[in-house]
XYZ file of C-alpha atoms in Angstrom:
709
model
C -187.267 -87.731 -10.855
C -184.360 -87.357 -13.647
C -181.748 -84.997 -12.655
C -182.080 -81.784 -14.707
C -178.637 -82.874 -16.945
C -177.074 -86.280 -17.662
C -173.655 -86.956 -16.988
C -171.968 -86.919 -20.156
C -168.818 -89.115 -21.645
C -167.324 -86.248 -22.958
C -164.691 -86.670 -20.042
C -164.097 -89.838 -18.577
C -162.665 -88.405 -15.462
C -166.162 -85.776 -15.079
C -167.226 -87.868 -12.554
C -165.296 -86.566 -9.412
C -164.390 -88.361 -6.038
C -166.540 -88.533 -3.208
C -166.031 -85.603 -0.669
C -165.941 -88.081 2.070
C -165.006 -91.764 2.530
C -168.041 -93.930 0.612
C -169.005 -97.014 3.436
C -170.627 -99.711 1.624
C -170.003 -102.022 4.392
C -174.129 -101.847 5.168
C -174.850 -101.514 1.709
C -175.632 -104.853 -0.477
C -176.126 -105.120 -4.617
C -178.171 -106.902 -6.784
C -177.771 -106.834 -9.783
C -180.862 -108.675 -12.113
C -180.927 -109.766 -15.539
C -182.540 -112.495 -17.969
C -179.016 -112.846 -19.213
C -177.286 -113.564 -16.138
C -175.475 -117.019 -16.634
C -177.934 -117.444 -19.376
C -176.750 -115.967 -23.085
C -179.131 -114.943 -25.411
C -177.860 -111.257 -26.676
C -175.081 -108.738 -25.914
C -176.196 -108.255 -22.422
C -174.652 -111.329 -21.334
C -171.412 -110.266 -22.940
C -171.743 -106.934 -20.732
C -172.260 -108.880 -17.162
C -170.030 -111.390 -17.840
C -167.194 -108.949 -18.272
C -168.136 -106.436 -15.989
C -168.470 -109.125 -13.072
C -164.815 -109.069 -11.865
C -164.835 -105.628 -11.180
C -167.618 -105.297 -9.346
C -167.146 -108.342 -7.103
C -163.659 -106.216 -6.422
C -165.444 -103.509 -5.256
C -168.482 -105.151 -3.263
C -167.494 -108.207 -2.574
C -169.052 -110.967 -0.415
C -172.009 -108.281 -0.672
C -172.638 -108.643 -4.742
C -175.284 -111.051 -5.792
C -176.646 -111.223 -9.193
C -179.525 -112.959 -9.704
C -181.638 -114.284 -13.380
C -183.486 -117.208 -14.275
C -182.643 -121.116 -13.594
C -181.914 -122.975 -17.074
C -180.750 -126.006 -16.635
C -178.273 -126.780 -19.759
C -176.829 -123.724 -18.519
C -175.952 -124.069 -14.697
C -174.500 -127.657 -15.179
C -172.210 -126.130 -17.549
C -171.544 -122.120 -15.905
C -172.737 -122.743 -12.179
C -170.956 -124.035 -9.346
C -174.331 -125.039 -7.230
C -173.185 -124.266 -3.262
C -175.065 -123.212 0.260
C -175.588 -119.623 0.400
C -172.859 -117.849 2.607
C -174.930 -114.324 3.625
C -176.858 -116.125 6.437
C -179.751 -113.464 5.601
C -179.542 -114.353 1.797
C -179.692 -117.981 3.279
C -182.731 -117.371 5.340
C -184.826 -115.418 2.561
C -184.073 -118.480 0.015
C -184.973 -121.169 2.415
C -188.554 -118.757 3.100
C -189.106 -119.201 -0.512
C -187.879 -122.371 -1.133
C -190.926 -123.371 1.735
C -193.206 -121.030 -0.193
C -193.270 -122.638 -3.182
C -190.667 -120.948 -4.911
C -187.514 -122.769 -6.425
C -184.366 -120.696 -5.761
C -180.685 -122.114 -6.179
C -177.655 -120.464 -5.247
C -173.944 -120.545 -6.731
C -170.809 -119.241 -8.036
C -171.035 -118.422 -11.690
C -167.700 -120.155 -13.367
C -166.708 -116.945 -14.802
C -163.529 -114.005 -14.287
C -164.539 -112.790 -10.489
C -166.829 -115.914 -9.765
C -169.320 -113.590 -8.404
C -172.125 -114.720 -6.671
C -175.590 -115.860 -8.568
C -178.805 -116.210 -7.137
C -181.218 -118.297 -9.770
C -184.619 -118.746 -9.864
C -186.834 -121.118 -11.237
C -189.551 -119.060 -13.397
C -191.566 -122.005 -14.794
C -191.574 -123.513 -11.102
C -194.183 -120.748 -10.099
C -195.782 -120.762 -13.689
C -199.223 -121.850 -11.268
C -199.247 -117.953 -10.049
C -199.311 -116.416 -13.407
C -202.540 -115.710 -13.563
C -202.699 -114.658 -9.927
C -199.457 -112.315 -10.390
C -201.001 -110.803 -13.994
C -204.198 -109.906 -12.442
C -202.005 -107.848 -9.496
C -200.031 -106.430 -12.498
C -203.556 -105.075 -14.099
C -204.734 -103.345 -10.840
C -201.925 -102.093 -9.814
C -200.442 -100.836 -13.355
C -203.513 -101.385 -15.912
C -200.983 -103.706 -17.712
C -201.878 -106.260 -19.255
C -200.321 -109.482 -20.379
C -201.584 -111.531 -23.713
C -201.602 -115.073 -22.974
C -199.606 -115.956 -26.146
C -196.466 -113.902 -25.264
C -194.314 -116.225 -23.507
C -191.599 -113.842 -23.342
C -193.692 -111.445 -21.736
C -195.535 -114.102 -19.593
C -191.581 -114.774 -18.064
C -191.147 -110.925 -17.462
C -194.265 -111.302 -15.119
C -193.125 -114.204 -13.226
C -189.109 -112.681 -13.239
C -190.019 -109.633 -12.319
C -192.587 -110.959 -9.642
C -190.150 -113.685 -8.111
C -187.392 -110.624 -8.120
C -189.394 -108.320 -5.763
C -190.344 -110.891 -3.247
C -186.705 -111.672 -2.707
C -185.729 -108.158 -2.054
C -188.726 -107.444 -0.024
C -187.985 -110.800 1.727
C -184.166 -109.811 2.194
C -184.839 -106.672 3.398
C -187.576 -108.450 5.800
C -185.061 -111.406 7.120
C -182.488 -108.325 8.008
C -182.048 -107.555 11.545
C -180.668 -103.834 10.801
C -182.374 -102.055 8.117
C -179.952 -102.394 4.959
C -178.674 -100.407 1.894
C -180.159 -102.298 -1.045
C -178.720 -101.417 -4.551
C -180.656 -103.151 -7.711
C -179.537 -103.062 -10.778
C -182.339 -104.077 -12.965
C -181.235 -104.264 -17.132
C -183.299 -103.972 -19.981
C -187.571 -104.781 -19.989
C -187.761 -108.391 -18.981
C -185.914 -107.625 -15.508
C -188.177 -104.046 -15.404
C -191.100 -104.971 -13.804
C -189.290 -106.053 -10.412
C -188.350 -102.589 -10.339
C -192.116 -101.139 -10.705
C -192.997 -103.502 -7.915
C -189.799 -102.279 -5.537
C -191.559 -98.862 -5.958
C -194.989 -99.912 -5.606
C -194.589 -102.250 -2.519
C -192.560 -98.985 -1.272
C -189.363 -101.352 -0.486
C -186.312 -99.268 0.826
C -184.395 -100.694 -2.019
C -181.911 -98.042 -4.374
C -183.746 -98.752 -8.134
C -181.585 -98.309 -11.218
C -182.513 -99.699 -14.645
C -180.453 -99.413 -17.491
C -181.812 -100.236 -20.694
C -178.793 -101.553 -23.787
C -181.418 -100.784 -26.329
C -185.221 -99.572 -26.659
C -188.095 -101.850 -27.691
C -189.670 -99.175 -29.761
C -186.727 -98.527 -31.456
C -185.332 -101.602 -32.527
C -188.608 -102.466 -33.908
C -188.859 -99.199 -35.896
C -185.494 -99.526 -37.559
C -186.347 -103.151 -38.009
C -189.024 -101.864 -40.145
C -187.522 -99.460 -42.520
C -188.467 -96.168 -41.241
C -186.749 -92.755 -41.202
C -186.167 -93.283 -37.433
C -183.484 -90.565 -35.894
C -184.890 -87.613 -38.016
C -188.475 -88.487 -36.815
C -187.861 -89.063 -33.220
C -189.999 -86.295 -32.296
C -192.901 -87.167 -33.970
C -193.788 -91.045 -33.269
C -196.599 -91.647 -31.369
C -195.278 -93.772 -29.019
C -198.611 -95.475 -28.311
C -199.968 -96.267 -31.228
C -196.845 -97.113 -33.076
C -195.765 -99.914 -30.055
C -199.643 -101.193 -30.771
C -199.434 -101.188 -34.541
C -196.549 -103.669 -33.550
C -198.282 -105.809 -30.890
C -195.578 -104.815 -28.252
C -197.650 -102.412 -26.068
C -197.685 -104.345 -22.853
C -193.773 -104.699 -23.261
C -193.106 -101.326 -24.083
C -195.399 -100.482 -20.631
C -192.921 -102.825 -18.402
C -190.034 -100.952 -20.249
C -191.343 -97.325 -19.427
C -192.675 -97.908 -16.210
C -188.976 -99.321 -14.943
C -187.525 -96.495 -16.699
C -189.831 -93.916 -14.683
C -189.691 -95.569 -10.886
C -186.068 -96.161 -11.125
C -184.174 -93.624 -8.951
C -181.336 -93.733 -11.039
C -181.993 -94.424 -15.122
C -178.856 -95.150 -17.294
C -178.649 -96.231 -21.183
C -175.192 -97.526 -22.749
C -174.641 -94.824 -24.946
C -175.252 -90.630 -26.123
C -177.514 -92.281 -29.162
C -179.349 -94.431 -27.027
C -180.186 -91.852 -24.444
C -181.736 -89.676 -27.214
C -183.783 -92.579 -28.748
C -184.348 -92.949 -24.926
C -185.633 -89.360 -24.261
C -188.040 -89.324 -27.192
C -189.437 -93.109 -26.855
C -189.485 -93.266 -23.007
C -190.192 -89.896 -22.392
C -187.718 -89.574 -19.565
C -183.854 -88.658 -20.076
C -181.182 -90.717 -19.242
C -179.326 -89.190 -15.723
C -176.110 -91.412 -16.984
C -174.890 -93.085 -19.209
C -172.838 -95.747 -19.011
C -170.830 -97.030 -21.691
C -170.116 -100.703 -22.669
C -166.554 -102.044 -21.896
C -164.437 -105.168 -21.931
C -161.458 -107.073 -19.759
C -158.437 -105.971 -21.723
C -155.446 -108.634 -21.269
C -151.882 -106.525 -22.638
C -149.515 -107.786 -24.114
C -146.274 -107.643 -22.769
C -144.564 -106.669 -26.490
C -145.909 -105.014 -29.095
C -145.445 -107.854 -31.663
C -146.860 -110.635 -29.641
C -150.680 -109.625 -30.857
C -148.666 -108.760 -34.208
C -147.707 -112.487 -34.052
C -151.263 -113.988 -33.074
C -152.547 -111.863 -36.431
C -150.134 -114.032 -38.932
C -150.863 -117.140 -37.254
C -155.150 -116.135 -37.694
C -153.981 -115.756 -41.022
C -152.687 -117.873 -42.382
C -155.575 -120.252 -40.958
C -158.135 -118.167 -42.761
C -155.768 -118.231 -46.120
C -156.069 -122.547 -45.990
C -159.780 -122.223 -45.648
C -159.222 -119.644 -49.257
C -157.378 -122.229 -51.043
C -159.717 -124.762 -50.567
C -163.146 -122.551 -50.791
C -161.532 -121.017 -54.477
C -159.729 -124.617 -55.798
C -159.761 -123.773 -59.710
C -160.428 -120.578 -59.806
C -156.990 -119.529 -57.045
C -156.100 -116.718 -59.720
C -155.405 -114.219 -57.484
C -152.129 -113.857 -54.814
C -153.126 -114.477 -51.017
C -150.165 -112.403 -50.148
C -151.899 -109.480 -51.780
C -155.581 -110.580 -50.281
C -157.470 -108.744 -47.394
C -160.039 -110.557 -45.292
C -162.918 -108.040 -44.241
C -165.571 -109.240 -42.307
C -168.735 -108.238 -41.032
C -170.647 -110.619 -38.057
C -173.449 -110.003 -35.692
C -177.264 -110.632 -35.390
C -178.837 -110.885 -38.829
C -180.994 -107.619 -39.294
C -180.064 -107.227 -41.999
C -181.078 -103.282 -42.786
C -179.972 -102.743 -38.719
C -176.750 -104.147 -39.306
C -176.343 -101.970 -42.465
C -175.469 -105.840 -44.415
C -177.394 -103.615 -47.561
C -175.344 -101.060 -47.426
C -172.292 -102.885 -46.978
C -173.291 -105.198 -49.860
C -173.604 -102.038 -51.899
C -170.305 -100.710 -51.092
C -168.744 -103.775 -52.204
C -169.825 -103.850 -55.820
C -168.564 -99.989 -56.217
C -164.982 -101.189 -54.211
C -165.091 -103.944 -56.966
C -165.419 -100.931 -59.722
C -163.205 -98.734 -58.431
C -160.288 -101.773 -58.206
C -161.026 -103.373 -61.670
C -160.688 -99.706 -63.355
C -157.887 -98.946 -61.746
C -156.415 -102.409 -62.233
C -155.443 -102.919 -58.826
C -153.750 -106.660 -57.919
C -155.352 -106.436 -54.596
C -157.905 -108.740 -53.954
C -160.657 -108.354 -51.355
C -162.442 -111.751 -49.508
C -164.847 -110.347 -47.483
C -166.991 -112.483 -44.933
C -170.625 -112.331 -43.678
C -170.539 -113.827 -40.424
C -174.622 -113.967 -39.471
C -176.574 -116.833 -38.349
C -179.528 -117.981 -40.314
C -181.581 -120.890 -40.533
C -180.029 -123.926 -42.807
C -179.840 -127.746 -43.042
C -176.254 -128.456 -44.029
C -173.166 -127.781 -45.125
C -172.669 -126.424 -48.673
C -171.263 -130.212 -50.499
C -169.174 -128.197 -52.860
C -167.283 -126.064 -50.027
C -166.674 -129.308 -48.342
C -165.302 -130.841 -51.324
C -163.002 -127.919 -51.502
C -162.131 -128.476 -47.837
C -161.332 -131.872 -49.578
C -159.673 -131.120 -52.672
C -157.369 -128.861 -50.126
C -156.417 -131.514 -48.366
C -155.416 -134.444 -50.958
C -153.342 -131.492 -52.817
C -151.298 -131.156 -49.434
C -151.125 -135.079 -48.620
C -149.754 -135.239 -52.336
C -147.207 -132.633 -52.011
C -145.939 -134.514 -48.676
C -145.816 -137.483 -50.217
C -143.431 -136.101 -53.482
C -141.353 -134.315 -51.108
C -140.484 -137.480 -48.906
C -139.483 -139.231 -52.162
C -137.566 -136.967 -53.530
C -136.012 -135.789 -50.297
C -134.953 -139.389 -50.225
C -133.130 -139.418 -53.337
C -131.465 -136.172 -52.440
C -129.930 -137.410 -49.276
C -129.040 -140.808 -50.695
C -127.330 -138.495 -53.836
C -125.335 -136.485 -50.855
C -124.326 -139.583 -48.794
C -121.872 -141.196 -51.733
C -120.532 -137.729 -52.491
C -122.484 -136.497 -55.570
C -124.142 -133.237 -56.118
C -127.719 -134.620 -57.535
C -129.207 -134.782 -61.047
C -132.049 -132.531 -60.955
C -133.849 -133.985 -63.936
C -133.237 -137.882 -62.234
C -135.162 -136.636 -58.891
C -138.612 -136.574 -59.943
C -139.753 -139.778 -61.912
C -142.319 -140.998 -64.083
C -144.465 -141.194 -61.355
C -144.258 -138.576 -59.372
C -145.363 -136.619 -62.298
C -148.141 -139.125 -62.635
C -149.388 -138.278 -58.995
C -149.110 -134.534 -59.336
C -151.210 -134.442 -62.751
C -153.528 -136.557 -61.318
C -153.590 -133.908 -58.517
C -153.812 -131.047 -60.772
C -156.312 -132.723 -62.854
C -158.446 -132.981 -59.021
C -158.565 -129.583 -58.665
C -160.571 -128.740 -62.078
C -164.293 -126.838 -61.360
C -166.823 -126.642 -63.612
C -168.942 -123.960 -61.606
C -167.537 -120.710 -59.870
C -166.601 -121.228 -55.965
C -170.042 -120.891 -53.992
C -171.237 -117.692 -52.171
C -172.842 -119.670 -49.201
C -170.928 -122.383 -46.823
C -174.521 -123.728 -46.579
C -177.525 -124.656 -47.859
C -180.213 -122.452 -46.774
C -183.699 -122.966 -46.021
C -184.739 -119.946 -47.578
C -182.424 -118.973 -50.115
C -184.967 -117.392 -52.682
C -185.606 -115.406 -49.854
C -182.824 -114.536 -48.428
C -181.766 -110.807 -48.136
C -177.736 -111.195 -47.983
C -177.863 -113.909 -51.297
C -180.751 -111.975 -53.236
C -178.822 -108.282 -52.729
C -175.651 -110.564 -54.359
C -177.739 -111.841 -57.220
C -178.564 -108.203 -57.859
C -175.347 -106.770 -57.148
C -173.974 -109.933 -59.383
C -171.366 -110.874 -57.052
C -170.451 -114.418 -57.720
C -166.996 -115.039 -56.939
C -165.592 -114.841 -60.817
C -162.217 -114.151 -61.852
C -162.504 -110.926 -62.748
C -164.555 -110.016 -60.086
C -161.268 -108.351 -57.297
C -164.106 -108.320 -54.238
C -165.374 -111.838 -53.270
C -168.186 -112.899 -51.323
C -168.218 -115.693 -48.325
C -171.812 -115.841 -46.739
C -171.035 -118.098 -43.595
C -174.742 -118.397 -41.985
C -173.512 -120.335 -38.963
C -171.021 -118.582 -35.519
C -167.679 -119.902 -36.019
C -166.320 -122.858 -33.862
C -163.423 -124.477 -33.741
C -165.021 -127.488 -33.906
C -166.272 -126.705 -37.431
C -164.814 -129.285 -40.611
C -165.222 -126.326 -42.903
C -163.484 -123.289 -41.155
C -162.308 -124.472 -37.577
C -161.574 -121.458 -35.910
C -163.579 -119.852 -32.964
C -164.491 -115.902 -33.283
C -161.798 -114.233 -31.340
C -159.113 -116.605 -33.770
C -160.973 -115.562 -36.634
C -160.774 -111.878 -35.775
C -157.491 -111.670 -35.130
C -156.544 -112.838 -38.999
C -158.439 -110.313 -40.825
C -157.553 -106.646 -41.696
C -160.815 -104.701 -41.232
C -164.334 -105.462 -39.319
C -167.022 -103.603 -40.848
C -170.026 -102.711 -39.016
C -171.871 -100.123 -41.057
C -174.974 -100.247 -38.581
C -178.158 -98.207 -38.790
C -178.841 -99.416 -35.694
C -176.401 -99.944 -32.797
C -177.359 -98.934 -29.107
C -173.429 -99.641 -28.394
C -171.894 -101.699 -30.781
C -169.541 -105.090 -29.163
C -167.879 -106.146 -32.560
C -165.950 -102.968 -33.149
C -165.072 -102.420 -29.726
C -163.539 -106.670 -30.217
C -162.079 -105.489 -32.940
C -160.355 -102.537 -31.277
C -159.182 -104.639 -28.499
C -157.311 -106.974 -31.024
C -155.889 -104.465 -32.861
C -157.943 -104.939 -35.642
C -158.983 -101.498 -37.509
C -163.263 -101.046 -37.718
C -165.847 -99.211 -39.644
C -168.592 -98.121 -37.552
C -170.955 -95.434 -37.709
C -172.289 -92.194 -36.113
C -175.369 -94.011 -35.103
C -173.893 -96.608 -33.383
C -172.716 -96.125 -29.399
C -169.252 -97.253 -29.868
C -168.927 -94.797 -33.099
C -169.914 -91.813 -31.533
C -167.985 -92.820 -28.458
C -165.144 -92.926 -30.625
C -165.472 -89.459 -32.226
C -165.719 -87.644 -28.767
C -162.477 -89.270 -26.979
C -160.529 -89.512 -30.103
C -158.824 -86.295 -31.837
C -158.497 -88.315 -35.429
C -160.468 -92.138 -35.424
C -159.599 -92.946 -38.703
C -155.537 -92.701 -37.390
C -156.128 -95.248 -35.361
C -158.149 -97.445 -37.862
C -161.139 -96.345 -36.811
C -163.680 -95.114 -39.380
C -166.524 -93.060 -38.583
C -169.165 -93.477 -41.479
C -171.786 -90.273 -41.378
C -175.101 -92.641 -41.647
C -176.830 -89.595 -39.492
C -176.894 -86.767 -41.028
C -176.013 -87.865 -45.253
C -178.197 -89.945 -47.362
C -178.441 -93.747 -48.149
C -176.232 -92.816 -51.433
C -174.115 -90.843 -49.784
C -172.998 -92.877 -46.732
C -172.494 -95.459 -49.619
C -169.675 -93.432 -51.437
C -168.295 -92.616 -47.813
C -167.903 -96.313 -47.088
C -166.338 -97.085 -50.343
C -163.754 -94.655 -50.233
C -162.991 -95.856 -46.488
C -162.646 -99.272 -48.338
C -160.632 -98.414 -51.099
C -158.330 -96.353 -49.609
C -157.652 -98.843 -46.729
C -156.768 -101.520 -49.805
C -154.220 -98.999 -51.157
C -152.034 -99.066 -47.962
C -149.428 -101.209 -48.114
C -148.333 -103.960 -45.825
C -145.970 -101.974 -43.397
C -148.392 -98.837 -43.489
C -151.523 -101.988 -42.022
C -148.640 -103.016 -39.273
C -148.347 -99.308 -38.233
C -152.497 -98.991 -38.142
C -152.776 -102.386 -36.643
C -150.329 -100.966 -33.301
C -152.004 -97.206 -33.217
C -155.816 -99.673 -33.108
C -154.986 -101.912 -30.199
C -153.235 -99.010 -28.179
C -157.081 -97.336 -27.701
C -157.766 -100.484 -26.194
C -157.427 -98.660 -22.588
C -160.567 -96.336 -22.939
C -163.055 -99.611 -23.623
C -161.308 -101.196 -20.682
C -163.778 -102.045 -17.487
C -160.817 -100.328 -14.886
C -161.799 -96.836 -16.954
C -165.035 -97.315 -17.924
C -167.113 -99.131 -14.820
C -166.543 -95.573 -13.035
C -169.830 -94.840 -14.669
C -171.757 -98.056 -13.315
C -169.994 -96.977 -9.937
C -171.719 -93.607 -9.932
C -174.855 -94.480 -10.849
C -174.926 -97.232 -7.798
C -174.076 -93.734 -5.662
C -176.109 -91.778 -7.244
C -179.027 -93.953 -6.843
C -178.072 -94.835 -2.783
C -178.023 -90.825 -2.344
C -181.412 -90.513 -3.821
C -182.839 -93.558 -1.628
C -181.268 -92.977 1.116
C -180.654 -89.158 1.996
C -179.604 -89.050 5.380
C -177.004 -91.559 4.616
C -175.219 -91.027 1.736
C -174.888 -87.760 -0.312
C -173.805 -87.304 -4.108
C -173.259 -84.044 -5.647
C -171.448 -84.408 -9.106
C -169.954 -81.299 -10.344
C -170.050 -80.340 -14.501
C -166.633 -81.200 -15.828
C -164.832 -78.447 -16.994
C -164.650 -78.859 -21.015
C -160.305 -79.258 -20.319
C -160.833 -82.127 -17.843
C -161.186 -85.926 -19.075
C -158.366 -87.073 -21.739
C -158.804 -87.189 -26.059
C -156.572 -89.024 -28.117
C -154.743 -86.103 -30.105
C -153.602 -87.330 -33.944
C -150.724 -89.722 -34.224
C -147.262 -87.287 -34.564
C -146.478 -89.258 -37.715
C -149.599 -88.036 -38.955
C -149.865 -85.040 -41.064
C -152.025 -81.992 -39.172
C -153.910 -81.253 -41.818
C -155.138 -82.141 -45.303
C -152.882 -79.985 -46.967
C -150.395 -83.429 -48.633
C -153.987 -84.902 -50.040
C -153.354 -87.714 -48.182
C -156.333 -89.611 -46.012
C -155.676 -89.959 -42.089
C -154.964 -93.346 -41.616
C -150.643 -94.046 -42.430
C -148.854 -92.994 -45.629
C -150.380 -93.784 -49.034
C -147.567 -93.467 -51.383
C -144.650 -96.318 -51.648
C -142.422 -93.533 -52.606
C -142.342 -91.423 -49.305
C -141.505 -94.645 -47.469
C -138.024 -93.659 -46.298
C -140.078 -90.298 -45.356
C -141.878 -92.045 -43.041
C -139.120 -94.379 -41.648
C -137.393 -91.198 -40.046
C -140.999 -89.562 -39.260
C -142.832 -93.018 -37.404
C -141.221 -94.272 -33.843
C -143.829 -96.670 -32.129
C -142.129 -96.127 -28.808
C -142.318 -92.567 -29.366
C -145.798 -92.516 -29.941
C -147.323 -94.794 -27.740
C -145.603 -93.031 -25.281
C -147.819 -90.035 -25.730
C -150.852 -91.900 -26.141
C -150.127 -93.300 -22.723
C -149.252 -89.314 -21.326
C -153.118 -88.764 -22.693
C -154.170 -91.667 -20.679
C -155.386 -90.712 -16.890
C -154.972 -93.524 -14.530
C -157.731 -95.157 -12.707
C -158.019 -93.801 -9.279
C -158.438 -96.088 -6.649
C -161.124 -96.040 -3.318
C -160.923 -97.875 -0.192
C -163.299 -99.937 0.768
C -163.603 -102.317 3.828
C -159.648 -102.398 4.080
C -159.287 -102.750 0.408
C -158.560 -101.349 -3.066
C -160.739 -101.178 -5.962
C -161.490 -98.823 -9.044
C -163.408 -95.362 -8.782
C -163.452 -92.615 -11.040
C -161.620 -89.365 -10.978
C -158.957 -90.076 -13.323
C -156.392 -88.051 -11.415
C -153.743 -90.301 -11.968
C -151.781 -89.722 -8.843
C -148.589 -92.112 -7.995
C -150.566 -94.527 -5.401
C -152.894 -95.319 -7.758
C -150.495 -95.786 -10.627
C -148.792 -98.219 -8.258
C -152.042 -99.999 -7.409
C -152.870 -100.020 -10.816
């Protein structure tokens, strides 16, 4: 049964400390997901980054459970003998019964233990387990749905693992099992059906039906209460998957989602209100000095500029020092990720920059993987021409330097007219002629397999942004994930993000949104929406998000055209900022990284586990959360250097008038502003478990906690 209310993320200190010490000595945590040591999507990032904090809290009693994928195990997992005698007996018993279960350490931060189950090895039991699933739950899984078949095998095997662990324990253990997404959900349903003594948590990172409905261009959020969920799932041939997800949500002791917007979605589509929202975090590594991450931005930006020099050779008629790099990245879902509205806004921005005779050039990167067969020849040629020009310049420089050196040796000032001879001019002219181009710079860096039907390329054709000299907005579509080994743009994703000026993620369907969160941690401003979990979270915790470089686009209460105009306005205002204003804004953005640290957000997972233990074992554990007061928690105020009202007709990001530089120099004090923000962030509290300190959630900021953190 769900609680009458959900704990809100409105206040990070809304989770009170236990009235008495919370003993985890005989409790064991199993965290079960298809993406344990198996990168498929964003859940992998959640589990990987959270593992260190969870391992610190639970120590030797924390086990991640996932599928055995040999290619991943070779590079990510160190296979060892189980250190827990009960788990060793459990695995030995399962292996003797026809399973293949492996144990090891996942080679990530925290080095958590992993139990990996080879689902393919037990495929011989699939038909029998499907029949049992039908008899127990009346859920039929079609033979052709391989992903659902894997979910059935994985679910029965994880339930077997938990049941066997309980049976092999001499004293009845207090087992907590957290299941992520529908692929792992069947194991939870079976635990409850078999009445295993397990405290269960089900976390949905996005509802299946919600993702399918949004992909079909449905007016999703305005019609949530109207959908016939069974019919909609059946029409999309995912009814069996939907049933597995909904059953897991209803059977769990505690049901959680990753954001408030997904909580609303789950309440209507899965018919259960989440008990608690567990936002996604990151492991934030702070720099000892503020200028360090600014230096990294400058270094990465110079590498992107090198790529741009090659890509636009022969058409490099814009000033790279007045060039802004924007990007959008993620799964190639044209409408869900907001690429459609972004392209339309870029066309409008191009018009505004041209009519206002702006000297700013905007280069926008679309990093979305699509089907390709190779690099574009023209794109590769551009990088080769750039390298050839560089080599030519180095050759002429060496010849010039040698003559200059010899002239100075004999005590004479050089005759500049004789420093470069005819051969030098010939070499340079040949290099200049090589940069001549008969076509415009390509929009796409690769040869697309489905060029004529590609949504991004078709939209580019419609709006007419072909990287012509007259356009102030240029587009580069890179349909592959970035890699430091690429011959085209040899940068990894983190380095590329650091070199950009703005991340744009105008998503229509985004349960959380790791891309803008990663931008924030790296000090890069971003545009998100009030339909993404990240955007809603920032709106709740920052009085004026845009003052900190977090622009929230309204896609929930405005029409498409209004939202597009708002996005265009955000982009145009950003283009009007001076270099100094952007530096100030990056400093402010980077300070928000504390909000996204697992040290703070991990307390919600702690609360969910405490709540599940109290429900499953009421005689041993008690959990009585108090309603957080409206004054508790923290909320970033407007920065001191930003006017408190729109009376001065300025945007809420740093000032826009070059004539006001002197005034802003006096008003802006980076250290003072940063110190005020630090006061607004409560320190993570600590709780003692088995003689060691782990993170908890009252956020009281007491001296002891501050010293240990």
